[in-house]
CSV table of C-alpha atoms in Angstrom, one decimal:
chain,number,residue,atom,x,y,z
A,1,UNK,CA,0.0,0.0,0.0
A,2,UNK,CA,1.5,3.1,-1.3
A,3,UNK,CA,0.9,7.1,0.3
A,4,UNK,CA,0.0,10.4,-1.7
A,5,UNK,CA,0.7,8.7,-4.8
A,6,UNK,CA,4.1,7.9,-4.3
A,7,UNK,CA,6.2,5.4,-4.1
A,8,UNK,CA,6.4,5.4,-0.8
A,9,UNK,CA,4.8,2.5,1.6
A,10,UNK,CA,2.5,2.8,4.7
A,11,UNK,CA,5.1,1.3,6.8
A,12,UNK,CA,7.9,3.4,5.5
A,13,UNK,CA,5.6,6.5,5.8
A,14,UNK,CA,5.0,5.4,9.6
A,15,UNK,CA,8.9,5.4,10.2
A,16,UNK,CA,9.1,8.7,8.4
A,17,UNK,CA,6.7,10.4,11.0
A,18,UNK,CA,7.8,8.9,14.1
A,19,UNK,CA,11.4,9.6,12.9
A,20,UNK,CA,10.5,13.4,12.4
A,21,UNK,CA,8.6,13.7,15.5
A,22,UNK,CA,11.2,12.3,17.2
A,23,UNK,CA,13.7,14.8,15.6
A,24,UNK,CA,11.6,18.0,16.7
A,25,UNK,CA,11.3,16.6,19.9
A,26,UNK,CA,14.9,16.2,20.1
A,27,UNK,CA,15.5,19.7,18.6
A,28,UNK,CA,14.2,20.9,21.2
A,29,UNK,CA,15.6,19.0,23.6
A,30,UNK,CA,19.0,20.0,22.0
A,31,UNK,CA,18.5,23.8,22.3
A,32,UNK,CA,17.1,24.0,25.7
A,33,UNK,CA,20.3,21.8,26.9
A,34,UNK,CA,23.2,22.6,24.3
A,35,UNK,CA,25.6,21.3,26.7
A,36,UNK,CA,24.0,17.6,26.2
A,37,UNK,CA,26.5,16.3,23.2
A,38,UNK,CA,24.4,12.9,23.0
A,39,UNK,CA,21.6,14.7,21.8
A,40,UNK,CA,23.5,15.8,19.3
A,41,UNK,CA,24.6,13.2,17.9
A,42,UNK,CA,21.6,11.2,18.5
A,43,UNK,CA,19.8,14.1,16.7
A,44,UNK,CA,22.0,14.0,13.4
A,45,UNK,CA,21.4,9.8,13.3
A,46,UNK,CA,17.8,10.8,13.3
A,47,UNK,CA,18.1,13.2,10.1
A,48,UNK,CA,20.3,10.1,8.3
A,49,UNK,CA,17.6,7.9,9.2
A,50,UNK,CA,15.0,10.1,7.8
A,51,UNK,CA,17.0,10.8,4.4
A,52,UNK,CA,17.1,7.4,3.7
A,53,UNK,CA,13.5,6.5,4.3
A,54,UNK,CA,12.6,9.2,1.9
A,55,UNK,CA,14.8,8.7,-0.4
A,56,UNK,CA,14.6,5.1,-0.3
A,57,UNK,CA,10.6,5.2,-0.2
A,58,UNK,CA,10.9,8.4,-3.0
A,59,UNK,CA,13.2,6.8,-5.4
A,60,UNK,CA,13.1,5.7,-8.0
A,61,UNK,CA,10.4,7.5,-9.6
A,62,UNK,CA,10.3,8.3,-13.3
A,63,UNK,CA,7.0,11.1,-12.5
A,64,UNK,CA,9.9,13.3,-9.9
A,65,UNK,CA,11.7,15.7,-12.2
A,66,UNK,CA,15.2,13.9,-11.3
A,67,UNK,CA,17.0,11.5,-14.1
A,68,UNK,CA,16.5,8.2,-12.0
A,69,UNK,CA,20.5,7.5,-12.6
A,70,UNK,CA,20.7,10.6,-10.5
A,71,UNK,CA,17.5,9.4,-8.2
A,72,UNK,CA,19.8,5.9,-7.5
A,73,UNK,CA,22.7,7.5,-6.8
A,74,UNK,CA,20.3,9.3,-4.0
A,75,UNK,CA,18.4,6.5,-2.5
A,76,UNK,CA,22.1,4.3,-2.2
A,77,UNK,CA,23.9,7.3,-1.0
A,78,UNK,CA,21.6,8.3,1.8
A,79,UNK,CA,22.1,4.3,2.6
A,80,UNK,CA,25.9,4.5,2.6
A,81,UNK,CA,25.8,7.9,4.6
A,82,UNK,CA,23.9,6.5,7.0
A,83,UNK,CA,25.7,3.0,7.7
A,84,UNK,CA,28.9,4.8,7.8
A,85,UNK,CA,28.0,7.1,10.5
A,86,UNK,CA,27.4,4.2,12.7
A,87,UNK,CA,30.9,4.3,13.6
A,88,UNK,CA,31.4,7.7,13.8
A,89,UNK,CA,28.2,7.8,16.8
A,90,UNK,CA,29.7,4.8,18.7
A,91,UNK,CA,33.0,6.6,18.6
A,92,UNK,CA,31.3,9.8,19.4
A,93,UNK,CA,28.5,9.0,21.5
A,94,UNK,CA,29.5,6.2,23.9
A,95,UNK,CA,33.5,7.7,24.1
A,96,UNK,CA,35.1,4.1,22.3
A,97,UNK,CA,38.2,6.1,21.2
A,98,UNK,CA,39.5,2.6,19.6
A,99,UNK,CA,36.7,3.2,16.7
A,100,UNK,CA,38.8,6.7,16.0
A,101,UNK,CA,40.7,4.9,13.2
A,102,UNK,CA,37.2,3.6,11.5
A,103,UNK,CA,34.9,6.5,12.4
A,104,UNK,CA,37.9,8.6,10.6
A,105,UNK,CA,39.6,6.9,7.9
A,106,UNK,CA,38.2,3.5,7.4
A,107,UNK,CA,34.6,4.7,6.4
A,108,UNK,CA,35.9,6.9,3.8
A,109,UNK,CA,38.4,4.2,2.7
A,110,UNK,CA,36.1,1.1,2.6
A,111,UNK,CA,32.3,2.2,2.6
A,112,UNK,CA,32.2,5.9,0.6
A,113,UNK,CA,35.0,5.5,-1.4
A,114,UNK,CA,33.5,1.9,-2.8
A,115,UNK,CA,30.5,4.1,-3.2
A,116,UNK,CA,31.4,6.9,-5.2
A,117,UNK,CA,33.6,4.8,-7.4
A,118,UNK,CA,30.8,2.0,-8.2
A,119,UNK,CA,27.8,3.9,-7.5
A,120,UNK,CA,28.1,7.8,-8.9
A,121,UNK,CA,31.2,7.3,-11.6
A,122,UNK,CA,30.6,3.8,-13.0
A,123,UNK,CA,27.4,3.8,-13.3
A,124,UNK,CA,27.7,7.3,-14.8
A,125,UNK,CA,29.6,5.9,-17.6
A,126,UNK,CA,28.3,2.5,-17.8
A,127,UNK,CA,24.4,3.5,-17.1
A,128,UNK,CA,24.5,-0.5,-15.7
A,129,UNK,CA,23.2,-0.5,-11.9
A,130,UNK,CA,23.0,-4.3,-12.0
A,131,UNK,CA,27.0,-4.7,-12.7
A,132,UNK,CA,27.7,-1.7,-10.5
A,133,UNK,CA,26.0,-3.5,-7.5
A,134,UNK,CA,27.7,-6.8,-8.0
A,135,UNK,CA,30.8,-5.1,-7.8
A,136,UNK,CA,30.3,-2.0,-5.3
A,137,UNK,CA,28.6,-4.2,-2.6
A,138,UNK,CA,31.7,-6.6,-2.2
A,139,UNK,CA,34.2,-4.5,0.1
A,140,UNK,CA,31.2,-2.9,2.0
A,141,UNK,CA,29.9,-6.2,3.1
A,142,UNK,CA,33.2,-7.7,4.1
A,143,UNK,CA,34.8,-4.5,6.1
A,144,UNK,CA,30.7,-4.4,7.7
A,145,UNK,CA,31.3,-7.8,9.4
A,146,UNK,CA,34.7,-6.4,10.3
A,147,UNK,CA,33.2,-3.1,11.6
A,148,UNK,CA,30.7,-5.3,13.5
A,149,UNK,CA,33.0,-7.2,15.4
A,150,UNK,CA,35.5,-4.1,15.5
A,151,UNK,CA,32.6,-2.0,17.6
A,152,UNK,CA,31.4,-4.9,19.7
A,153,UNK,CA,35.0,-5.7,20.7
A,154,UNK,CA,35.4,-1.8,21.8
A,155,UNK,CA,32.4,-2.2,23.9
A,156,UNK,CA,33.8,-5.2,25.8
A,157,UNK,CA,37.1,-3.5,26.5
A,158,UNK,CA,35.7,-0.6,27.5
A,159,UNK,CA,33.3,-2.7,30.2
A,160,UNK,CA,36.5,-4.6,31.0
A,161,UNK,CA,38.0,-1.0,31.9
A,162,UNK,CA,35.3,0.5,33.9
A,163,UNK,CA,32.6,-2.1,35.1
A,164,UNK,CA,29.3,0.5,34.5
A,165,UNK,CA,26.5,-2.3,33.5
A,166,UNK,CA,23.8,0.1,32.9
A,167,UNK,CA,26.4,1.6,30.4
A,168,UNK,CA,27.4,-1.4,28.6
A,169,UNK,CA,23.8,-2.7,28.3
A,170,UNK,CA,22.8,0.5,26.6
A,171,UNK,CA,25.9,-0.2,24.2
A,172,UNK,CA,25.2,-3.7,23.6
A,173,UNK,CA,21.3,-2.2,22.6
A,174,UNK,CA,22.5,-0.1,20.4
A,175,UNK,CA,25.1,-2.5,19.0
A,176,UNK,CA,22.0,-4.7,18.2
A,177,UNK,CA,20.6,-2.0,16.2
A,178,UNK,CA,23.2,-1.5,13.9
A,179,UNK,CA,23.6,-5.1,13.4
A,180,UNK,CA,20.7,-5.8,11.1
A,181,UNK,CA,22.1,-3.1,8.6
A,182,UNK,CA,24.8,-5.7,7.3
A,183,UNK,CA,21.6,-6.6,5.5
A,184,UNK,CA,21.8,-3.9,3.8
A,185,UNK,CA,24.8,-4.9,1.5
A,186,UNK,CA,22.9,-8.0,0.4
A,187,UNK,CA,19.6,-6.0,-1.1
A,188,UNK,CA,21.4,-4.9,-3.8
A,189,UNK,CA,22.3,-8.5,-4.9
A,190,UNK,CA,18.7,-9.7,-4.4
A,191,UNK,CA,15.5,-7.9,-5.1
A,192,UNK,CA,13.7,-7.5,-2.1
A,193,UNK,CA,10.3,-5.2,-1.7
A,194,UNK,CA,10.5,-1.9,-0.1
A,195,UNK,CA,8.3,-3.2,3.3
A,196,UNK,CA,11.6,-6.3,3.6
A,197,UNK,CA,14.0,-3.2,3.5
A,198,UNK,CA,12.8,-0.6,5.5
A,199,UNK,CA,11.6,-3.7,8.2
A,200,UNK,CA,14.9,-4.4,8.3
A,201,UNK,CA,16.7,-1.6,8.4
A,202,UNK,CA,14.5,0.4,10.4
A,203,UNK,CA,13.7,-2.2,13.1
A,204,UNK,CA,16.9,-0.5,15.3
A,205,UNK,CA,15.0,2.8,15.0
A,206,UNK,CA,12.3,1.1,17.7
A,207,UNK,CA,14.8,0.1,19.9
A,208,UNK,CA,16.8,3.3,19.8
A,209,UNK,CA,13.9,5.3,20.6
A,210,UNK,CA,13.5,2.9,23.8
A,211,UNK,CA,17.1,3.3,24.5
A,212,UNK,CA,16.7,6.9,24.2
A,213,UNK,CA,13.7,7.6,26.7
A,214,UNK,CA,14.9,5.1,28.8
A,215,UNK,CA,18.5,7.5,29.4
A,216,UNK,CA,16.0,10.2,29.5
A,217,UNK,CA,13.9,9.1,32.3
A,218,UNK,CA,17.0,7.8,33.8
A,219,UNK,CA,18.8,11.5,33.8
A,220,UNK,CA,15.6,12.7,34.8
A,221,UNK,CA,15.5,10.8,37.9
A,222,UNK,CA,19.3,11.4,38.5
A,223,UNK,CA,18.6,15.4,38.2
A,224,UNK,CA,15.4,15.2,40.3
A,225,UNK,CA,17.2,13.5,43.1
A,226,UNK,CA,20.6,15.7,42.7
A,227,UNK,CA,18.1,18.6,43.2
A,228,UNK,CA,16.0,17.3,45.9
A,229,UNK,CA,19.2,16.9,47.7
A,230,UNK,CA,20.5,20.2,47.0
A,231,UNK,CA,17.1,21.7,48.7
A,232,UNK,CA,17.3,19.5,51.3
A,233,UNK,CA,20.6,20.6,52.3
A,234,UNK,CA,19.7,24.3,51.5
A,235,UNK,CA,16.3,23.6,54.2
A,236,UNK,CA,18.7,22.3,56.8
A,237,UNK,CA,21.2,25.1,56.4
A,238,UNK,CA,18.3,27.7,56.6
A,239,UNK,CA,16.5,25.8,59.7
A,240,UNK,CA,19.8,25.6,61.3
A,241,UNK,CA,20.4,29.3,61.1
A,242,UNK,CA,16.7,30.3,61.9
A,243,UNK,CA,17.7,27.8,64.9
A,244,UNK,CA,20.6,29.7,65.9
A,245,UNK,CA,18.6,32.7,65.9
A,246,UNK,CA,15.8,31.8,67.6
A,247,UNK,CA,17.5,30.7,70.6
A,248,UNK,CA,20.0,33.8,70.9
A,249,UNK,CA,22.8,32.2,69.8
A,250,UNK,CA,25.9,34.8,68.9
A,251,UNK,CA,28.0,34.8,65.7
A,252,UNK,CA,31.0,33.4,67.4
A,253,UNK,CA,28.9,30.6,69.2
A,254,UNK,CA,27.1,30.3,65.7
A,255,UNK,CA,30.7,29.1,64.3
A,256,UNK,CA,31.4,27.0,67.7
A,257,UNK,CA,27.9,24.8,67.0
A,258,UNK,CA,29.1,24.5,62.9
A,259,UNK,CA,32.7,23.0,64.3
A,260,UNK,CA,31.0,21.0,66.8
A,261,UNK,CA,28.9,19.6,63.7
A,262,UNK,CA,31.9,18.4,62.0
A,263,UNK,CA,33.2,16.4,64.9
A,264,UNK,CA,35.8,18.9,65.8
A,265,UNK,CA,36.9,18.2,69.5
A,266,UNK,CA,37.3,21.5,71.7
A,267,UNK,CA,41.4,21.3,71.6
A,268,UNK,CA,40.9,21.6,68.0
A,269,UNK,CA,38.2,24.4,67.5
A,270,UNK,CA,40.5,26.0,70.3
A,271,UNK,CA,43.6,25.9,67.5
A,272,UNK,CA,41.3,26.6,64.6
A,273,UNK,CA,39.7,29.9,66.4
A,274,UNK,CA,43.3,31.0,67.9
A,275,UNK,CA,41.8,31.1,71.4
A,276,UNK,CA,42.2,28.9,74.3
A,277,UNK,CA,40.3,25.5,74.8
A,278,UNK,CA,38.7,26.5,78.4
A,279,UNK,CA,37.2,29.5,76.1
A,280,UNK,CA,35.3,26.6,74.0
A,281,UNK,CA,34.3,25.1,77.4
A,282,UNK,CA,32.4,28.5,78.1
A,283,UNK,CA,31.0,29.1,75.1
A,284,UNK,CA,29.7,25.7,74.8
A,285,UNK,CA,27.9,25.8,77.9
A,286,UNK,CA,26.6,28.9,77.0
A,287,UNK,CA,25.3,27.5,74.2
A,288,UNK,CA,23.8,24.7,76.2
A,289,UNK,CA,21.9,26.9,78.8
A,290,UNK,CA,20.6,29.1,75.8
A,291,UNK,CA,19.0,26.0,74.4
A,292,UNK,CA,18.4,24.0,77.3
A,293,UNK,CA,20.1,20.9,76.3
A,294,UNK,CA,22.8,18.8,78.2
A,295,UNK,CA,25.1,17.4,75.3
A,296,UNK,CA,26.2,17.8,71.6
A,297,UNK,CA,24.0,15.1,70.3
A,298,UNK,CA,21.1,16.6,71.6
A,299,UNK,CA,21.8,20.5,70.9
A,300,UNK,CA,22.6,18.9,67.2
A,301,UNK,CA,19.5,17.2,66.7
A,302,UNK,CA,17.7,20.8,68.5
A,303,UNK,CA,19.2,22.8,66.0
A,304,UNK,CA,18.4,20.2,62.9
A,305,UNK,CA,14.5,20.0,63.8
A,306,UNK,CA,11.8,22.3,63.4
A,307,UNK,CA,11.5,24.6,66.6
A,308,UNK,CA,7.9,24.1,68.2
C-alpha cells in the first residue's frame, strides 16, 4: 500500500513520521540543553535515518523531475551515509576512542570511497546498476562484518576498563541496532520489496527510541534527586540558622555549634579559632543553657528540627 501517490509505503511512511517527530522533539531537547552532546549526535542519526527513508521510499520515480540515474545514486547514497555514520556515533557518542581509526579513515576508505567509485562514476559511464552493485557491494559487506565485530570488541574493552553495567547494556542495545544493517549490502544483490528493507533496516529505530527515553527518564531521575538533595541541604542550612537565631545564639557561638557539627573536639576548635580550649568550654555551655540541652548530640538534633 503506497501514500499520496508515491512510491512510498505505509510502513515506511509510519517510520518517516515517528522519525521526524522524534527529531523536533529532540531539537528541542537539543537547544534548551546545548551542553548535552548525546543529543546531538543522536539528533543527526535521526536526520540520516529520515533521508534514507525518503529517499529510499521516493526513489526511483520516473513522474519526480530527477533523471533516475541521479535518483539511485540518491536513494544508495543516503544508505551508505547512513551506515557509515554508525561508527562515527559509537566513537562519538559512547566515548570508544578505539573506533577513531574507523569513524575517521576506514569509512571513507572502505564504505564511501566503494561508493562513489561504483555507484556515482561507474554507473555514470556505464548506465549499468545491476553490474555496479555486483561489484560495489563486495568490500562494503566484508569491512561491515569487520566493523561489526571491530565496535562490539570496543564495547567489551571498555566494560572490562570500567565495570558501568547500565552503560554497557545501553551499548550492547544499540550494537543490536546497527547489526541488522549488514543486511543492507545483500539488497542490492537480491531484489527484495521496499516493506523487507525498510523492516529491516528500520527495526533499530524502535529500539533506539527505547534506549533513548529510557536514558532520558533515567537523567531525569538522577537530576530530580541531585536537586531534591540540593534543597534539602539548603532547608537544613536555613532551619539551622533560623535555629541559631531563635535561641540567641551569637556569631561566634554560631561558628562553635558549625565545628561542633563536624566532629571537631574543643582542643581543636581552640587551635582553629586561635583562642584557648577553656574559652570553648564556656561558650559551649553557654550554648547549652541558651538552648536547654545537656550534650552535643542533643543541641545537634535541636538545631536540625523544626523549633515548636
Amino acid at each position: 500500500m503506497l501514500v499520496f501517490g508515491t512510491q512510498i509505503h505505509i510502513v515506511t511512511f509510519i517510520f518517516i513520521a515517528l522519525e521526524f517527530c522524534m527529531l523536533i522533539f529532540q531539537a528541542a531537547r537539543y537547544f534548551y540543553l546545548p551542553q548535552d552532546k548525546y543529543s546531538g549526535w543522536f539528533m543527526t542519526l535521526l536526520i540520516l535515518y529520515l533521508l534514507y527513508n525518503i529517499t529510499g521510499g521516493l526513489f526511483p520515480d520516473p513522474k519526480i523531475q530527477i533523471p533516475v540515474p541521479v535518483q539511485e545514486m540518491i536513494a544508495y547514497g543516503t544508505g551508505f551515509l547512513l551506515a557509515s555514520y554508525f561508527p562515527f556515533y559509537f566513537y562519538k557518542a559512547f566515548d570508544l576512542r578505539s573506533l577513531r581509526w574507523h569513524a575517521l579513515f576506514g569509512v571513507p576508505l572502505f564504505l564511501m570511497s566503494p561508493y562513489l567509485v561504483f555507484f556515482v562514476i561507474v554507473y555514470a559511464v556505464n548506465g549499468n546498476l545491476d553490474v555496479d552493485i555486483k561489484y560495489g557491494m563486495i568490500v562494503p559487506f566484508i569491512y561491515a562484518i569487520i566493523l561489526l565485530w571491530v565496535i562490539f570488541r570496543a564495547i567489551y574493552r571498555k566494560y572490562q576498563e570500567s565495570r558501568d553495567r547500565n552503560k554497557y547494556l545501553e551499548e550492547i542495545a544499540m550494537y543490536c541496532t546497527v547489526t541488522p544493517w549488514l543486511a543492507m549490502t545483500l539488497f542490492g544483490l537480491v531484489e527484495e520489496s521496499q516493506l523487507v528493507e525498510v523492516l529491516c533496516t528500520n527495526t533499530g529505530f524502535i529500539i533506539i527510541t527505547v534506549i533513548y527515553f529510557w536514558k532520558s527518564a533515567h537523567q531525569a531521575r538522577l537530576d530530580y534527586e541531585r536537586q531534591r538533595r540540593a534543597n534539602m541541604a539548603r532547608t537544613h542550612t536555613e532551619l539551622f540558622q533560623a535555629n541559631c537565631l531563635h535561641f540567641g545564639l551569637t556569631r561566634t557561638e554560631i561558628l562553635i555549634v558549625r565545628m561542633l557539627y563536624t566532629g571537631l573536639r574543643n582542643k581543636e576548635a581552640a587551635e582553629k579559632m586561635f583562642v584557648s580550649e577553656e574559652t570553648i568550654k564556656k561558650h559551649i555551655q553557654n550554648i547549652f543553657r541558651k538552648t536547654n540541652v545537656k550534650n552535643r548530640s542533643a543541641l545537634i538534633h535541636k538545631l536540625q528540627n523544626p523549633h515548636h
